[in-house]
């Protein structure tokens, strides 16, 4: 009786294309959520105290959606693809903020970095595990 030897599973390399597409999607989601949030804050009696919380939520949802997409498109290594989107989104948003004249504050930067890493990790793991 002949036995078949199965080859070891092939580990696919990191997919930069899906990471860049996920980051682009994250920026699109961010712009859309900023418009919606700005409209709600403008027409509602909500005060300005909600702006920092809504900004952090928009940041989280944008990175999460981009990393979910990137990991789903890559099909493997969801954590790495999600973290890639999170770090890339964080760095690019920091650069854009500097060009727009935003102030750099250590605590705010740290909070955004932690949010980007957490959202990227969760979105990447969920994206690679999603079977729909």
PDB file of C-alpha atoms in Angstrom:
ATOM      1  CA  UNK A   1       0.000   0.000   0.000  1.00  0.00           C
ATOM      2  CA  UNK A   2       1.367   3.365  -1.007  1.00  0.00           C
ATOM      3  CA  UNK A   3       1.208   6.203   1.437  1.00  0.00           C
ATOM      4  CA  UNK A   4       0.947   9.767   0.379  1.00  0.00           C
ATOM      5  CA  UNK A   5       3.146  12.249   2.042  1.00  0.00           C
ATOM      6  CA  UNK A   6       1.571  15.570   2.539  1.00  0.00           C
ATOM      7  CA  UNK A   7       3.720  18.585   2.146  1.00  0.00           C
ATOM      8  CA  UNK A   8       3.936  20.980   5.053  1.00  0.00           C
ATOM      9  CA  UNK A   9       1.543  23.890   4.890  1.00  0.00           C
ATOM     10  CA  UNK A  10       2.898  26.791   2.919  1.00  0.00           C
ATOM     11  CA  UNK A  11       3.046  29.982   4.888  1.00  0.00           C
ATOM     12  CA  UNK A  12       2.070  32.890   2.708  1.00  0.00           C
ATOM     13  CA  UNK A  13       4.148  36.016   3.153  1.00  0.00           C
ATOM     14  CA  UNK A  14       2.873  39.318   4.448  1.00  0.00           C
ATOM     15  CA  UNK A  15       0.531  40.887   1.887  1.00  0.00           C
ATOM     16  CA  UNK A  16       1.447  44.566   1.603  1.00  0.00           C
ATOM     17  CA  UNK A  17      -1.222  45.180  -1.019  1.00  0.00           C
ATOM     18  CA  UNK A  18      -4.047  44.188   1.306  1.00  0.00           C
ATOM     19  CA  UNK A  19      -2.502  46.269   4.108  1.00  0.00           C
ATOM     20  CA  UNK A  20      -2.391  49.374   1.899  1.00  0.00           C
ATOM     21  CA  UNK A  21      -5.947  48.777   0.685  1.00  0.00           C
ATOM     22  CA  UNK A  22      -7.104  48.301   4.270  1.00  0.00           C
ATOM     23  CA  UNK A  23      -5.445  51.564   5.271  1.00  0.00           C
ATOM     24  CA  UNK A  24      -7.111  53.364   2.354  1.00  0.00           C
ATOM     25  CA  UNK A  25     -10.457  51.938   3.438  1.00  0.00           C
ATOM     26  CA  UNK A  26      -9.761  53.083   6.998  1.00  0.00           C
ATOM     27  CA  UNK A  27      -9.243  56.654   5.772  1.00  0.00           C
ATOM     28  CA  UNK A  28     -12.461  56.519   3.733  1.00  0.00           C
ATOM     29  CA  UNK A  29     -14.380  55.257   6.771  1.00  0.00           C
ATOM     30  CA  UNK A  30     -12.772  57.967   8.911  1.00  0.00           C
ATOM     31  CA  UNK A  31     -13.839  60.734   6.538  1.00  0.00           C
ATOM     32  CA  UNK A  32     -17.395  59.396   6.355  1.00  0.00           C
ATOM     33  CA  UNK A  33     -17.658  59.055  10.134  1.00  0.00           C
ATOM     34  CA  UNK A  34     -16.212  62.535  10.644  1.00  0.00           C
ATOM     35  CA  UNK A  35     -18.874  63.998   8.342  1.00  0.00           C
ATOM     36  CA  UNK A  36     -21.642  62.101  10.138  1.00  0.00           C
ATOM     37  CA  UNK A  37     -20.285  62.998  13.573  1.00  0.00           C
ATOM     38  CA  UNK A  38     -19.851  66.652  12.639  1.00  0.00           C
ATOM     39  CA  UNK A  39     -23.389  66.821  11.300  1.00  0.00           C
ATOM     40  CA  UNK A  40     -24.805  65.234  14.432  1.00  0.00           C
ATOM     41  CA  UNK A  41     -22.811  67.541  16.715  1.00  0.00           C
ATOM     42  CA  UNK A  42     -23.822  70.596  14.686  1.00  0.00           C
ATOM     43  CA  UNK A  43     -27.559  69.916  14.680  1.00  0.00           C
ATOM     44  CA  UNK A  44     -27.873  68.399  18.150  1.00  0.00           C
ATOM     45  CA  UNK A  45     -27.768  70.108  21.521  1.00  0.00           C
ATOM     46  CA  UNK A  46     -24.625  68.109  22.395  1.00  0.00           C
ATOM     47  CA  UNK A  47     -21.763  70.147  23.775  1.00  0.00           C
ATOM     48  CA  UNK A  48     -18.145  70.216  22.699  1.00  0.00           C
ATOM     49  CA  UNK A  49     -17.173  67.838  25.485  1.00  0.00           C
ATOM     50  CA  UNK A  50     -18.178  64.916  23.214  1.00  0.00           C
ATOM     51  CA  UNK A  51     -15.645  65.770  20.500  1.00  0.00           C
ATOM     52  CA  UNK A  52     -12.604  63.951  22.011  1.00  0.00           C
ATOM     53  CA  UNK A  53     -14.613  60.800  22.730  1.00  0.00           C
ATOM     54  CA  UNK A  54     -16.218  60.774  19.283  1.00  0.00           C
ATOM     55  CA  UNK A  55     -12.805  61.358  17.684  1.00  0.00           C
ATOM     56  CA  UNK A  56     -11.304  58.373  19.468  1.00  0.00           C
ATOM     57  CA  UNK A  57     -14.316  56.233  18.546  1.00  0.00           C
ATOM     58  CA  UNK A  58     -13.973  57.265  14.898  1.00  0.00           C
ATOM     59  CA  UNK A  59     -10.265  56.422  15.063  1.00  0.00           C
ATOM     60  CA  UNK A  60     -11.040  52.972  16.527  1.00  0.00           C
ATOM     61  CA  UNK A  61     -13.829  52.136  14.066  1.00  0.00           C
ATOM     62  CA  UNK A  62     -11.764  53.270  11.087  1.00  0.00           C
ATOM     63  CA  UNK A  63      -8.737  51.167  11.985  1.00  0.00           C
ATOM     64  CA  UNK A  64     -10.941  48.211  12.918  1.00  0.00           C
ATOM     65  CA  UNK A  65     -12.777  48.254   9.590  1.00  0.00           C
ATOM     66  CA  UNK A  66      -9.562  48.683   7.591  1.00  0.00           C
ATOM     67  CA  UNK A  67      -7.752  45.886   9.410  1.00  0.00           C
ATOM     68  CA  UNK A  68     -10.797  43.608   9.124  1.00  0.00           C
ATOM     69  CA  UNK A  69     -10.791  44.171   5.357  1.00  0.00           C
ATOM     70  CA  UNK A  70      -7.018  43.714   5.026  1.00  0.00           C
ATOM     71  CA  UNK A  71      -6.965  40.457   6.988  1.00  0.00           C
ATOM     72  CA  UNK A  72      -9.985  39.086   5.150  1.00  0.00           C
ATOM     73  CA  UNK A  73      -8.388  39.932   1.805  1.00  0.00           C
ATOM     74  CA  UNK A  74      -5.047  38.424   2.833  1.00  0.00           C
ATOM     75  CA  UNK A  75      -6.734  35.306   4.236  1.00  0.00           C
ATOM     76  CA  UNK A  76      -3.987  34.616   6.751  1.00  0.00           C
ATOM     77  CA  UNK A  77      -1.883  36.294   9.448  1.00  0.00           C
ATOM     78  CA  UNK A  78      -4.751  38.497  10.564  1.00  0.00           C
ATOM     79  CA  UNK A  79      -2.916  39.858  13.576  1.00  0.00           C
ATOM     80  CA  UNK A  80       0.028  41.045  11.481  1.00  0.00           C
ATOM     81  CA  UNK A  81      -2.130  42.542   8.741  1.00  0.00           C
ATOM     82  CA  UNK A  82      -4.332  44.243  11.319  1.00  0.00           C
ATOM     83  CA  UNK A  83      -1.340  45.662  13.175  1.00  0.00           C
ATOM     84  CA  UNK A  84       0.097  46.801   9.836  1.00  0.00           C
ATOM     85  CA  UNK A  85      -3.068  48.757   9.077  1.00  0.00           C
ATOM     86  CA  UNK A  86      -3.146  50.172  12.612  1.00  0.00           C
ATOM     87  CA  UNK A  87       0.463  51.360  12.564  1.00  0.00           C
ATOM     88  CA  UNK A  88       0.224  52.731   9.025  1.00  0.00           C
ATOM     89  CA  UNK A  89      -3.030  54.570   9.800  1.00  0.00           C
ATOM     90  CA  UNK A  90      -1.514  55.977  13.001  1.00  0.00           C
ATOM     91  CA  UNK A  91       1.658  57.207  11.286  1.00  0.00           C
ATOM     92  CA  UNK A  92      -0.172  58.698   8.306  1.00  0.00           C
ATOM     93  CA  UNK A  93      -2.757  60.423  10.486  1.00  0.00           C
ATOM     94  CA  UNK A  94       0.077  61.823  12.619  1.00  0.00           C
ATOM     95  CA  UNK A  95       1.828  63.183   9.517  1.00  0.00           C
ATOM     96  CA  UNK A  96      -1.412  64.646   8.163  1.00  0.00           C
ATOM     97  CA  UNK A  97      -2.087  66.228  11.554  1.00  0.00           C
ATOM     98  CA  UNK A  98       1.365  67.832  11.571  1.00  0.00           C
ATOM     99  CA  UNK A  99       0.774  69.306   8.109  1.00  0.00           C
ATOM    100  CA  UNK A 100      -2.581  70.684   9.259  1.00  0.00           C
ATOM    101  CA  UNK A 101      -0.951  72.347  12.250  1.00  0.00           C
ATOM    102  CA  UNK A 102      -2.118  70.037  15.043  1.00  0.00           C
ATOM    103  CA  UNK A 103      -0.228  70.110  18.308  1.00  0.00           C
ATOM    104  CA  UNK A 104       1.594  66.981  19.418  1.00  0.00           C
ATOM    105  CA  UNK A 105       0.723  66.014  22.969  1.00  0.00           C
ATOM    106  CA  UNK A 106       2.315  62.915  24.476  1.00  0.00           C
ATOM    107  CA  UNK A 107      -0.747  61.518  26.217  1.00  0.00           C
ATOM    108  CA  UNK A 108      -3.010  61.996  23.193  1.00  0.00           C
ATOM    109  CA  UNK A 109      -0.434  60.360  20.910  1.00  0.00           C
ATOM    110  CA  UNK A 110      -0.070  57.429  23.300  1.00  0.00           C
ATOM    111  CA  UNK A 111      -3.834  57.012  23.503  1.00  0.00           C
ATOM    112  CA  UNK A 112      -4.141  56.997  19.720  1.00  0.00           C
ATOM    113  CA  UNK A 113      -1.274  54.526  19.344  1.00  0.00           C
ATOM    114  CA  UNK A 114      -2.834  52.118  21.838  1.00  0.00           C
ATOM    115  CA  UNK A 115      -6.212  52.540  20.138  1.00  0.00           C
ATOM    116  CA  UNK A 116      -4.679  51.863  16.709  1.00  0.00           C
ATOM    117  CA  UNK A 117      -2.863  48.740  17.914  1.00  0.00           C
ATOM    118  CA  UNK A 118      -5.911  47.397  19.740  1.00  0.00           C
ATOM    119  CA  UNK A 119      -8.345  48.100  16.894  1.00  0.00           C
ATOM    120  CA  UNK A 120      -5.895  46.723  14.325  1.00  0.00           C
ATOM    121  CA  UNK A 121      -5.336  43.538  16.313  1.00  0.00           C
ATOM    122  CA  UNK A 122      -9.024  42.921  16.919  1.00  0.00           C
ATOM    123  CA  UNK A 123     -10.062  43.753  13.358  1.00  0.00           C
ATOM    124  CA  UNK A 124      -7.310  41.598  11.882  1.00  0.00           C
ATOM    125  CA  UNK A 125      -8.089  38.580  14.027  1.00  0.00           C
ATOM    126  CA  UNK A 126     -11.806  38.920  13.390  1.00  0.00           C
ATOM    127  CA  UNK A 127     -11.261  39.499   9.666  1.00  0.00           C
ATOM    128  CA  UNK A 128      -9.162  36.381   9.116  1.00  0.00           C
ATOM    129  CA  UNK A 129     -11.609  34.308  11.147  1.00  0.00           C
ATOM    130  CA  UNK A 130     -14.725  35.591   9.362  1.00  0.00           C
ATOM    131  CA  UNK A 131     -16.078  32.947   7.013  1.00  0.00           C
ATOM    132  CA  UNK A 132     -18.862  34.930   5.348  1.00  0.00           C
TER     133      UNK A 132
END
